[in-house]
DNA sequence: TCTAGCACTCTGTGTTCCCGAGTGCCAAGT
DNA sequence: ACTTGGCACTCGGGAACACAGAGTGCTAGA
C-alpha cells in the first residue's frame, strides 16, 4: 500500500513542515526534494497518504500537514537520530564538568538540554531507590531534637529535623549513629527498610523509643522523596511555539510535579536507556505536545529520567540526538562522582 | 494643581482599568463611581491629568489609561493595602505549616504566593550570611575524599565533596571536625572567615595541608551560595496577561538568576520589611512589568526577599496585601524551626 | 503508471464603508 | 470661576466585498 516513493513523500512533508511551519503543497515538494516526479504524481501519493491518515489538510486547497500518525511513522521508520556536532559535545562536556554538587548537576543538565533543543527540558532528580547509602549522620540540636542527614552515593543529601519522644544524651545518639552506619553503609536504599527492621531489638531498651522515632522518619524520607522532585527549564522556548492546546495549560502542567512525572513516563522498552517518543495524542496527559525522554544513569543502575517537551511539530531527529547525548554525559558525570 | 476631585478621578481610572482592561472613558467613569459631576467635567480633569503625565490615551478618541507615573501616585497616595480574608489567612497558615524542611518551605511559599496573587511569585532562598552555624560535619568517603556538610540554623544544608591533598586517617578527620564545631557552633556565617583564619596554626603540623583544603572549600561554599538561589512559580499566570514587552523576554528573565535577583532588588526603605513596589519603567531590568517585593525573616534578622512580578496593570492593593501577609507567615515559620 | 491540463475551492489580504465611543471646545448656566 | 450641555471631529474596529494565489481533484493522454 505504501511504496517507497510514498514514504519518501511523507518524509519530505514532515521535514518541510517542520522547517517552514506551513502546510506543504505538491509543487513545492516536487521542486525542493528532487523526487524525479511531477507534482501531479505527488498529489496522487498525497491523496493515498491522507486516505491512510498520515497527513491531513487544514482546509480544502491548502497544503498537507502531518498527523500524529504521520510523525509516528516518520520517527519509527523514516528518520535517523542526528548526532550532535563535535563542538556541541565539547560544550556539553565542559559545561557539565563544572558542576559542584548534585543540585548543580541537575540544574546545569536541564538548562543545557533546554538550550540545545530549544524546547522545554525536564529532568527528574536521581531516584533514591537505586542509590546506596554513603553515610547517615545524626546531629544533636538540643536535648530533644536531632537532625537526620542521609547522604547517598549520588551525592544527594536529605535532611530532617526530628523531635524525640524523650531527652537523649549525645553519647547515646552517637552510638545509634555508629550502629546505623555499620548497618547501612553501602547498602541500596531499597533494602534499608528490611535492614533496619530488627534494629531496635539490638539496642538497649532505654534507647528504643528514640530509635523508633528516628527510624520512622528515615523510612518516611525514603518513600516521600522517591521519584518526586522534577525540574524544568526553557519555558521561554514555548513563547514562539504554537500548541493545539493553550500555552497556559502547558505552563500549568510544567509546574505540577505529578503531571510532569507522568509525562516523562516509564520506559516503554526493555532497555531503559532507549529513547521514548510520545507524539501528540499518544500522550495521555498533555495532548498536543510531544515528549522525547530517556532514562539516565550508568549501565544497569538507571537513576531517573530526563527529556524534553515541545510542540508536535518538532525536529525529532535533532531533539532525539540531543536528549540521548545529554543523558549519556550526565550518566558519566554521576558515575564518576 | 491636583485637587481632590482630580485625584479621585485618577483613582477611579486606575481601578476601572485594572478591572476591565479597557481604556476608560469619561461617561462610564461618571456613572460607575458616583462622582456627582458630569462627564464633561470629568473630561476637563482628565485633560489636566494627561497634561501632568498621569494618564494617556492609546489613540485619539479612546478612553484613558494610567501611565507608570499614574500608577505610582495611585500606589503612594490613593490606595490602601488590602488585607487578606480570614479564610485566606487560615489557608496560608495550614499550607505553610505542613513543610518538612527548608526546601519545602520555600517551594510551598512560592506556590502559595503565585496562587494567591495570580501572578508570578519569586522567592529568594534565605541568605546564608545572616544565618548561624548549627553544625559542621566531615564525612570520610575514602582515604582521599571527605564530604563537608554545613548545617545552618535555618535548616539549610550545604554539601561538598573534597579531594584531599594527601591521605588522612579517619581519626584525624574526626578531630578536625570536633575543632571546627567547637570553634564555629552558633556563630554567624559572616564571621566564619575571621574565626577560622588562625585555625591551621592551632593544629598539628601534619594536619595542616588537609585542613587548609577543607577550609578553603568551606569559605568558598559560603561566598558562592550567598544570595544565589532564587525560585519562581506561577508562570502559567503570564499566559493571559499582556506585557508591553514580549512574553518570551519575561520568561527568559525568570530563568536567569541574576536578573531575578536584581528584580527583587534591595530594600529601598530603612525598614527592610517594608514593601517595595517598582512600576513599569521604574524597573531597570525588565521594563513593562511591575514588581512588588519585600524582605522576610524575623525582626532584625532579615534573611532574604520575596515578591511577585506581573504586568503593570495589576491590582496593587490586593497584591501588596498578599505579599506582605505571606512574608510575615514565612518569617514566623522560619523563626520557629 | 505517470503526466499535463483544467476547472474548482478555498484562505488570506486589501479596500471600502460605516458605526460608535470618546474627545475637545465653546457657549450658556449657576 | 467652575460646571454643564451641545456639537463637530477623529479614529479604531468590524462587516461586506472583491480578488489574487496556492493548492487540489479529476480526466484524458503518453
XYZ file of C-alpha atoms (C1' of nucleotides) in Angstrom:
734
model
C 0.000 0.000 0.000
C 2.747 2.406 0.912
C 5.552 2.026 -1.550
C 8.935 3.626 -1.192
C 8.012 6.758 -3.019
C 5.029 7.414 -0.845
C 7.227 7.070 2.200
C 9.690 9.488 0.657
C 6.849 11.925 0.118
C 5.798 11.596 3.736
C 9.322 12.162 4.911
C 9.614 15.223 2.725
C 6.333 16.591 4.021
C 7.420 16.187 7.629
C 10.793 17.769 7.015
C 9.398 20.696 5.100
C 6.589 21.305 7.506
C 8.913 21.205 10.493
C 11.262 23.706 8.966
C 8.754 26.109 7.444
C 5.717 25.744 9.696
C 3.470 25.998 6.679
C 1.303 23.392 5.041
C 3.323 21.943 2.197
C 1.931 21.649 -1.287
C 2.680 19.258 -4.096
C 4.518 21.696 -6.264
C 6.962 22.970 -3.682
C 7.561 19.396 -2.636
C 8.414 18.153 -6.090
C 10.828 21.022 -6.543
C 12.700 21.131 -3.267
C 13.325 17.458 -2.839
C 14.368 16.010 -6.106
C 11.717 13.345 -6.321
C 12.042 12.975 -10.075
C 8.307 13.001 -10.480
C 5.772 15.651 -11.303
C 3.580 17.498 -8.829
C 0.579 15.601 -10.154
C 2.112 12.302 -9.163
C 2.954 13.683 -5.779
C -0.648 14.710 -5.431
C -1.770 11.171 -6.059
C 0.583 9.902 -3.407
C -0.602 12.566 -1.034
C -4.171 11.503 -1.575
C -3.180 7.964 -0.663
C -1.289 9.122 2.419
C -4.255 11.170 3.501
C -6.529 8.202 2.941
C -4.344 6.228 5.340
C -4.398 9.016 7.898
C -0.747 10.039 7.792
C -1.375 13.568 6.635
C -4.253 15.975 6.581
C -5.124 19.305 5.127
C -6.189 22.183 7.362
C -8.755 23.216 4.746
C -9.563 22.308 1.226
C -6.950 23.694 -1.026
C -4.228 24.238 1.450
C -1.104 22.121 1.635
C -0.787 18.998 3.731
C 0.297 18.694 7.335
C 1.478 15.521 9.064
C -0.862 13.930 11.569
C 0.347 12.361 14.788
C 0.266 9.055 12.982
C 2.417 10.559 10.257
C 5.010 11.789 12.725
C 4.968 8.381 14.336
C 5.815 6.638 11.104
C 8.461 9.254 10.414
C 10.122 8.715 13.769
C 9.922 4.955 13.624
C 10.951 4.273 10.081
C 11.872 7.352 8.107
C 14.440 9.167 10.159
C 17.721 8.649 11.857
C 18.745 10.171 15.135
C 21.044 13.019 14.346
C 24.228 13.040 16.405
C 25.489 16.287 17.847
C 28.389 18.138 16.339
C 31.800 17.809 17.896
C 31.594 21.379 19.097
C 28.330 20.708 20.844
C 29.765 17.639 22.516
C 32.698 19.567 23.815
C 30.407 22.275 25.085
C 28.298 19.758 26.968
C 31.291 18.130 28.489
C 32.876 21.267 29.806
C 29.602 22.685 30.991
C 28.629 19.619 32.971
C 32.096 19.031 34.319
C 31.931 22.311 36.194
C 29.164 21.155 38.497
C 29.966 21.223 42.188
C 27.209 19.082 43.653
C 24.145 17.088 42.705
C 21.857 20.098 42.643
C 24.271 21.779 40.349
C 24.493 18.775 38.052
C 20.738 18.657 37.669
C 20.387 22.391 37.179
C 23.092 22.501 34.587
C 21.724 19.483 32.811
C 18.243 20.862 32.468
C 19.476 24.204 31.212
C 21.835 22.624 28.811
C 19.152 20.432 27.368
C 16.778 23.350 27.010
C 19.348 25.396 25.207
C 20.428 22.566 22.962
C 16.955 21.606 21.829
C 15.276 24.987 22.089
C 12.450 23.235 23.842
C 11.392 22.820 27.420
C 13.729 20.418 29.173
C 12.618 18.258 32.070
C 14.904 16.387 34.432
C 13.946 14.120 37.248
C 16.276 14.014 40.228
C 18.136 10.743 40.573
C 15.891 8.302 42.326
C 16.871 7.323 45.805
C 15.729 3.763 45.473
C 18.562 2.710 43.288
C 21.220 4.636 45.123
C 23.190 3.365 48.060
C 23.770 4.820 51.484
C 27.055 6.562 51.843
C 26.583 7.939 55.300
C 23.949 8.566 57.909
C 24.518 11.418 60.275
C 22.673 12.293 63.450
C 23.332 15.783 64.697
C 22.060 16.643 68.191
C 20.498 20.103 68.048
C 19.363 20.181 71.635
C 18.167 17.646 74.220
C 15.017 16.797 72.377
C 15.904 17.342 68.759
C 18.276 15.783 66.325
C 18.851 16.399 62.680
C 18.996 13.370 60.454
C 21.187 13.712 57.401
C 21.260 10.991 54.797
C 23.997 11.072 52.181
C 23.812 8.848 49.123
C 26.415 7.766 46.639
C 24.917 10.080 44.045
C 25.828 12.988 46.245
C 22.301 13.579 47.302
C 21.657 14.815 50.804
C 18.377 14.542 52.634
C 17.831 16.133 55.970
C 15.076 16.172 58.540
C 14.706 17.672 61.954
C 13.365 15.072 64.359
C 11.532 15.756 67.579
C 12.421 12.999 70.044
C 9.885 11.495 72.432
C 12.267 11.980 75.350
C 15.601 13.525 76.145
C 18.547 11.529 74.914
C 22.180 12.103 75.715
C 24.548 12.952 72.933
C 26.637 9.861 73.563
C 23.664 7.631 73.002
C 22.918 9.451 69.774
C 26.494 8.907 68.738
C 26.144 5.238 69.470
C 22.971 5.000 67.465
C 24.687 6.737 64.603
C 27.524 4.261 64.688
C 25.086 1.373 64.687
C 23.127 2.822 61.820
C 26.196 3.386 59.734
C 27.673 -0.018 60.319
C 24.353 -1.465 59.401
C 23.548 0.594 56.332
C 26.788 1.809 54.837
C 26.905 0.986 51.160
C 23.525 -0.676 51.088
C 20.922 0.069 48.460
C 18.224 2.390 49.687
C 15.525 -0.047 48.730
C 16.940 -2.575 51.171
C 17.007 -0.099 54.063
C 13.533 -0.928 55.452
C 14.459 -4.558 55.678
C 17.860 -3.902 57.204
C 16.594 -1.692 59.992
C 13.531 -3.730 60.824
C 15.107 -5.613 63.704
C 17.425 -2.846 64.738
C 15.543 -1.615 67.834
C 15.767 -5.091 69.333
C 19.523 -4.953 69.183
C 19.644 -1.754 71.225
C 19.455 -1.183 74.968
C 15.828 -0.956 75.924
C 16.079 2.675 77.031
C 17.181 3.765 73.582
C 14.367 2.120 71.740
C 11.727 4.875 71.770
C 14.156 7.400 70.341
C 15.477 4.908 67.827
C 11.975 4.047 66.695
C 11.174 7.702 66.074
C 14.345 8.243 64.142
C 13.883 5.145 62.066
C 10.329 6.003 61.164
C 11.480 9.395 59.896
C 14.290 7.753 57.997
C 11.899 5.395 56.259
C 9.487 8.200 55.573
C 12.257 10.202 53.962
C 12.962 7.324 51.643
C 9.445 6.891 50.367
C 8.397 10.527 50.360
C 11.153 11.808 48.219
C 11.140 8.814 45.990
C 10.703 9.937 42.399
C 9.283 13.191 43.487
C 11.497 16.038 42.506
C 11.464 17.221 38.945
C 12.747 20.442 37.482
C 12.320 22.094 34.134
C 13.920 24.911 32.184
C 13.474 26.678 28.900
C 9.896 27.800 29.329
C 10.836 30.810 27.232
C 11.077 28.484 24.267
C 7.346 27.988 24.471
C 6.710 31.637 23.693
C 7.110 31.235 19.970
C 5.706 27.757 19.555
C 2.065 27.167 18.906
C 0.326 24.258 20.521
C -3.024 22.895 19.656
C -3.842 23.398 23.315
C -3.372 26.619 25.237
C 0.020 27.855 26.325
C -1.449 28.268 29.751
C -2.213 24.564 30.018
C 1.339 23.680 29.149
C 2.784 26.052 31.713
C 0.436 24.745 34.349
C 1.411 21.186 33.623
C 5.069 22.093 33.933
C 4.543 23.293 37.463
C 2.726 20.163 38.507
C 5.232 17.597 39.626
C 2.725 14.827 39.168
C 1.844 15.654 35.598
C 5.479 16.194 34.741
C 6.297 12.817 36.200
C 3.657 11.146 34.096
C 4.881 12.947 31.025
C 8.403 11.680 31.413
C 6.713 8.376 31.899
C 8.053 4.928 32.224
C 10.320 3.196 29.847
C 8.372 1.594 27.073
C 11.263 -0.568 26.040
C 13.145 -3.301 27.857
C 16.253 -1.242 27.507
C 15.851 1.640 29.953
C 18.305 3.830 28.119
C 16.215 3.662 24.950
C 14.545 6.819 23.793
C 10.834 7.140 24.378
C 8.947 9.367 21.990
C 5.331 10.259 22.618
C 3.643 12.240 19.920
C 0.622 14.452 20.360
C -2.431 12.449 21.223
C -0.330 9.434 22.146
C 0.486 11.469 25.168
C -2.194 10.874 27.730
C -1.718 13.909 29.931
C -0.990 16.780 27.677
C -2.340 16.252 24.229
C -0.949 18.475 21.546
C 2.605 18.212 22.800
C 5.336 15.739 22.105
C 7.750 14.322 24.610
C 11.152 12.827 23.934
C 12.535 11.153 27.020
C 15.030 8.586 28.165
C 16.397 7.085 31.327
C 19.804 8.054 32.552
C 22.288 6.545 34.937
C 25.205 4.254 34.368
C 24.558 0.875 32.848
C 22.262 -1.284 34.911
C 21.888 1.408 37.537
C 19.204 3.572 35.980
C 18.651 6.532 38.253
C 15.871 8.587 36.739
C 14.560 10.060 33.533
C 15.053 13.218 31.553
C 13.696 14.599 28.336
C 12.173 17.487 26.521
C 8.671 18.636 25.786
C 7.686 20.581 22.733
C 5.068 21.085 20.087
C 4.136 18.108 17.946
C 5.851 19.921 15.122
C 9.397 19.454 16.326
C 12.618 18.345 14.744
C 12.597 14.812 16.093
C 15.970 13.611 14.780
C 17.839 16.544 16.267
C 15.895 16.515 19.519
C 16.410 12.806 19.967
C 20.099 13.205 19.340
C 20.401 15.908 21.952
C 18.410 14.031 24.563
C 20.413 10.883 24.073
C 23.717 12.716 24.204
C 22.882 14.692 27.330
C 21.624 11.556 29.064
C 24.892 9.822 28.327
C 27.041 12.638 29.561
C 25.128 13.171 32.755
C 25.244 9.442 33.390
C 29.003 9.592 33.067
C 29.296 12.511 35.425
C 27.156 10.845 38.051
C 29.026 7.569 37.780
C 32.339 9.333 38.236
C 31.455 11.342 41.307
C -2.837 71.783 40.700
C -4.289 68.414 41.520
C -7.302 68.932 43.704
C -9.144 66.168 45.476
C -11.553 65.509 42.681
C -8.804 65.067 40.138
C -7.174 62.557 42.422
C -10.489 60.783 42.778
C -10.759 60.654 39.022
C -7.273 59.180 38.760
C -8.093 56.580 41.361
C -11.276 55.685 39.525
C -9.419 55.370 36.246
C -6.832 53.051 37.744
C -9.433 50.888 39.425
C -11.610 50.638 36.364
C -8.763 49.984 34.022
C -7.314 47.297 36.237
C -10.608 45.502 36.475
C -11.779 45.844 32.868
C -8.545 46.039 30.907
C -10.100 48.633 28.656
C -9.362 52.310 28.302
C -11.870 54.112 30.461
C -13.935 56.991 29.130
C -15.436 59.961 30.846
C -19.001 58.834 30.627
C -18.539 55.370 32.082
C -16.443 56.928 34.802
C -19.028 59.456 35.860
C -21.633 56.742 36.015
C -19.876 53.915 37.793
C -18.238 55.903 40.513
C -20.681 58.385 41.851
C -18.587 61.452 41.306
C -21.576 63.798 41.369
C -20.302 65.620 38.342
C -20.993 65.418 34.654
C -18.851 63.633 32.051
C -17.771 66.990 30.677
C -16.253 67.957 33.984
C -14.520 64.637 34.196
C -13.122 65.291 30.763
C -11.629 68.542 31.913
C -9.990 66.825 34.832
C -8.732 64.110 32.572
C -7.169 66.678 30.297
C -5.364 68.117 33.301
C -4.209 64.684 34.442
C -2.954 63.928 30.995
C -1.153 67.238 30.883
C 0.672 66.228 34.060
C 1.512 62.814 32.644
C -0.550 60.632 34.916
C -2.724 59.176 32.200
C -2.579 58.806 28.467
C -4.789 57.754 25.609
C -3.807 54.921 23.299
C -5.248 56.835 20.342
C -7.269 59.934 19.857
C -10.783 59.227 20.884
C -10.223 56.234 23.028
C -10.505 56.233 26.795
C -7.624 56.968 29.109
C -5.088 54.572 30.552
C -2.859 55.183 33.562
C 0.828 55.794 32.910
C 3.554 54.431 35.153
C 3.551 57.776 36.854
C -0.187 57.456 37.390
C 0.151 54.033 38.982
C 2.912 55.392 41.151
C 0.709 58.146 42.518
C -2.084 55.643 42.999
C 0.120 53.301 44.995
C 1.690 56.031 47.057
C -1.279 58.161 47.904
C -4.576 56.857 46.598
C -4.800 53.278 47.756
C -4.618 51.213 50.864
C -3.077 47.780 51.131
C -5.899 45.318 51.168
C -5.597 42.708 53.896
C -6.377 39.105 53.144
C -9.595 37.494 54.191
C -9.654 35.313 57.249
C -10.126 32.259 55.087
C -7.057 33.097 53.070
C -5.025 33.581 56.201
C -6.052 30.231 57.544
C -5.220 28.607 54.229
C -1.740 30.124 54.249
C -1.094 29.029 57.772
C -2.067 25.422 57.310
C -0.340 25.182 53.966
C 2.972 26.513 55.230
C 2.843 24.612 58.481
C 2.999 21.328 56.594
C 6.520 21.942 55.313
C 9.114 19.370 56.294
C 12.356 21.156 55.520
C 13.737 24.378 54.162
C 13.369 23.360 50.565
C 9.804 22.540 51.251
C 9.145 25.848 52.976
C 10.481 27.770 50.017
C 8.630 25.666 47.461
C 5.366 25.964 49.281
C 5.822 29.665 49.806
C 6.428 30.425 46.183
C 3.468 28.368 45.036
C 1.223 29.849 47.611
C 2.146 33.353 46.629
C 1.620 32.613 42.969
C -1.788 31.186 43.602
C -2.822 33.979 45.914
C -1.851 36.797 43.611
C -2.381 35.078 40.278
C 0.956 36.443 39.259
C 4.449 35.054 39.031
C 5.894 34.630 42.505
C 9.601 34.864 43.205
C 11.325 33.752 46.389
C 14.962 34.040 47.264
C 16.400 31.346 49.480
C 17.307 32.548 52.934
C 20.704 34.144 52.794
C 23.485 32.285 54.497
C 25.261 35.381 55.676
C 22.800 36.189 58.366
C 22.321 32.626 59.473
C 24.396 30.888 62.082
C 26.264 27.620 62.013
C 24.411 24.792 63.637
C 26.781 22.022 62.759
C 29.710 21.183 60.550
C 30.124 17.591 59.554
C 33.059 15.909 57.869
C 32.279 12.509 56.435
C 35.210 10.407 55.236
C 34.273 8.817 51.933
C 37.601 7.107 51.333
C 41.244 7.821 52.165
C 41.472 10.851 49.960
C 37.973 12.241 49.979
C 35.701 13.712 52.569
C 32.286 15.225 52.311
C 31.767 18.544 54.004
C 28.252 19.187 55.260
C 27.324 22.549 56.668
C 24.040 22.871 58.540
C 22.637 26.272 59.406
C 20.023 27.364 61.888
C 17.586 27.979 59.059
C 17.704 24.292 58.268
C 19.778 24.797 55.207
C 22.306 22.165 54.304
C 25.275 22.688 52.031
C 27.477 19.838 50.988
C 30.686 19.492 49.033
C 32.896 16.596 48.174
C 36.512 17.498 48.880
C 39.557 15.925 47.332
C 42.359 15.947 49.922
C 45.976 16.626 49.019
C 47.107 13.537 50.931
C 45.675 10.569 52.736
C 44.293 11.388 56.136
C 43.164 8.951 58.778
C 39.584 8.996 59.903
C 40.521 9.819 63.472
C 42.291 12.943 62.344
C 39.244 13.949 60.363
C 37.144 13.383 63.434
C 39.458 15.573 65.416
C 39.286 18.312 62.844
C 35.532 18.087 62.902
C 35.491 18.490 66.648
C 37.745 21.508 66.435
C 35.655 23.080 63.713
C 32.463 22.614 65.628
C 33.767 23.928 68.900
C 35.064 26.892 67.010
C 32.052 27.681 64.846
C 28.979 26.348 66.553
C 26.331 29.029 66.779
C 28.420 31.669 65.068
C 27.116 33.866 62.301
C 28.208 32.747 58.871
C 29.650 36.119 58.076
C 32.085 35.747 60.949
C 33.300 32.330 59.834
C 36.227 33.552 57.683
C 37.601 35.505 60.613
C 37.113 32.673 63.085
C 38.911 30.062 61.043
C 41.742 32.270 59.880
C 44.192 31.160 62.548
C 42.854 27.653 62.852
C 45.582 25.781 60.922
C 48.184 27.156 63.300
C 46.426 25.504 66.206
C 46.625 22.083 64.581
C 49.438 19.560 64.469
C 51.632 20.395 61.552
C 50.848 17.171 59.680
C 47.152 18.025 59.562
C 47.568 21.452 58.114
C 47.525 20.720 54.381
C 44.262 18.803 54.652
C 42.782 21.414 56.946
C 43.718 24.194 54.578
C 41.983 22.430 51.700
C 38.876 21.837 53.721
C 38.742 25.378 54.990
C 39.155 26.854 51.565
C 36.200 24.817 50.335
C 34.195 25.850 53.365
C 34.834 29.510 52.705
C 34.088 29.064 49.041
C 30.768 27.479 49.911
C 29.861 30.486 51.955
C 30.511 33.058 49.289
C 29.377 31.084 46.290
C 25.943 30.294 47.504
C 25.453 33.652 49.067
C 22.283 35.214 47.693
C 22.349 32.980 44.727
C 19.399 30.682 44.702
C 16.040 32.009 43.601
C 12.948 30.120 42.554
C 9.741 31.157 40.883
C 6.302 29.718 40.283
C 3.098 30.649 38.552
C 4.472 31.179 35.081
C 1.126 29.973 33.815
C -0.366 33.215 35.086
C 1.600 35.042 32.423
C -0.313 33.293 29.668
C -3.296 35.596 29.830
C -1.540 38.817 30.729
C -0.228 41.173 28.097
C 3.030 42.930 28.625
C 4.350 45.814 26.666
C 7.402 43.639 26.127
C 7.360 40.113 24.780
C 6.245 37.167 26.846
C 9.428 35.469 25.813
C 11.554 38.155 27.409
C 9.742 37.757 30.677
C 10.140 34.005 30.694
C 13.798 34.339 29.877
C 14.342 36.770 32.694
C 12.650 34.393 35.107
C 15.176 31.711 34.342
C 18.118 34.000 34.849
C 19.058 34.018 38.499
C 20.942 37.241 38.092
C 18.099 39.179 36.538
C 15.650 37.759 39.029
C 17.915 38.838 41.824
C 18.057 42.362 40.506
C 14.323 42.427 40.105
C 13.686 41.542 43.697
C 16.203 44.232 44.347
C 17.379 45.797 47.514
C 15.252 47.414 50.107
C 14.549 50.991 49.227
C 13.422 51.824 52.699
C 15.267 51.781 56.009
C 12.784 49.221 57.217
C 13.673 46.001 55.440
C 10.231 44.554 55.912
C 8.640 47.449 54.034
C 7.061 46.716 50.701
C 8.965 47.755 47.614
C 6.906 48.481 44.522
C 8.567 49.044 41.197
C 6.288 50.021 38.384
C 6.984 49.558 34.698
C 9.827 51.730 33.559
C 10.957 52.323 37.131
C 12.131 48.804 36.875
C 15.587 48.858 35.384
C 15.852 45.272 34.194
C 12.520 44.338 32.812
C 10.549 47.311 31.672
C 6.875 46.774 31.165
C 6.469 44.708 34.293
C 5.796 45.633 37.867
C 7.384 44.066 40.904
C 6.037 44.015 44.432
C 8.637 42.719 46.857
C 9.603 42.718 50.489
C 12.191 41.282 52.792
C 11.324 38.422 55.060
C 12.817 36.959 58.180
C 12.096 37.609 61.806
C 12.630 41.063 63.181
C 16.160 42.294 62.811
C 17.278 39.074 61.191
C 16.249 39.686 57.606
C 17.019 36.575 55.639
C 16.093 37.267 52.050
C 13.470 38.722 49.769
C 10.323 37.535 48.100
C 7.729 39.096 45.848
C 5.687 38.866 42.735
C 6.097 40.033 39.183
C 3.240 40.944 36.912
C 2.035 43.307 34.267
C 1.980 46.997 35.066
C -1.762 46.707 35.054
C -2.133 44.791 38.280
C -4.279 45.109 41.342
C -1.691 46.709 43.571
C -3.650 46.859 46.838
C -4.514 43.161 46.736
C -1.084 42.099 45.544
C 0.647 44.132 48.208
C -1.581 42.629 50.853
C -0.784 39.113 49.751
C 2.962 39.691 49.552
C 3.056 41.265 52.969
C 0.989 38.511 54.536
C 2.997 35.681 53.013
C 6.250 37.327 54.048
C 5.019 37.531 57.613
C 3.911 33.950 57.769
C 7.030 32.528 56.267
C 9.085 34.630 58.650
C 7.172 33.096 61.521
C 7.688 29.595 60.247
C 11.399 30.092 59.806
C 11.789 31.679 63.217
C 10.010 28.783 64.867
C 12.007 25.988 63.308
C 1.677 4.042 -14.184
C 2.927 8.731 -14.779
C 1.982 13.363 -16.626
C -0.235 17.574 -18.277
C -4.020 20.430 -18.259
C -8.020 22.445 -16.388
C -11.756 23.811 -13.568
C -12.809 24.433 -8.815
C -12.357 25.744 -3.998
C -10.588 27.750 -0.542
C -7.864 31.292 2.557
C -5.826 35.423 3.263
C -5.393 40.160 2.113
C -6.547 44.628 0.845
C -10.262 48.036 0.264
C -14.047 50.459 1.426
C -17.534 51.877 4.311
C -19.809 52.859 8.393
C -20.906 52.871 13.234
C -19.966 54.211 17.756
C -17.264 55.593 21.501
C -14.828 59.197 23.016
C -12.815 63.588 22.798
C -12.084 68.862 22.740
C -14.062 73.050 22.642
C -17.461 76.581 23.129
C -21.197 78.963 24.948
C -24.571 79.133 28.393
C -25.891 78.364 33.175
C -25.164 78.563 38.279
C -14.829 80.752 38.318
C -16.340 76.439 37.799
C -19.703 73.300 35.750
C -22.656 71.646 32.190
C -24.934 70.508 27.784
C -24.304 70.571 22.994
C -21.830 69.662 18.909
C -18.482 68.688 15.487
C -14.481 65.846 14.859
C -11.399 61.804 14.985
C -10.202 57.354 14.870
C -10.381 52.249 15.647
C -12.646 48.157 14.640
C -15.980 45.314 12.397
C -18.713 43.947 8.223
C -19.036 43.399 3.405
C -16.722 42.592 -0.702
C -13.661 41.543 -4.316
C -9.563 39.308 -5.822
C -5.287 37.014 -6.377
C -2.816 32.893 -5.473
C -1.949 28.466 -3.979
C -3.455 24.051 -3.989
C -6.439 20.386 -5.097
C -9.096 16.559 -7.729
C -10.184 14.768 -11.906
C -9.747 13.307 -16.541
C -7.554 12.277 -20.729
C -3.472 11.135 -22.996
C 1.528 9.290 -23.214
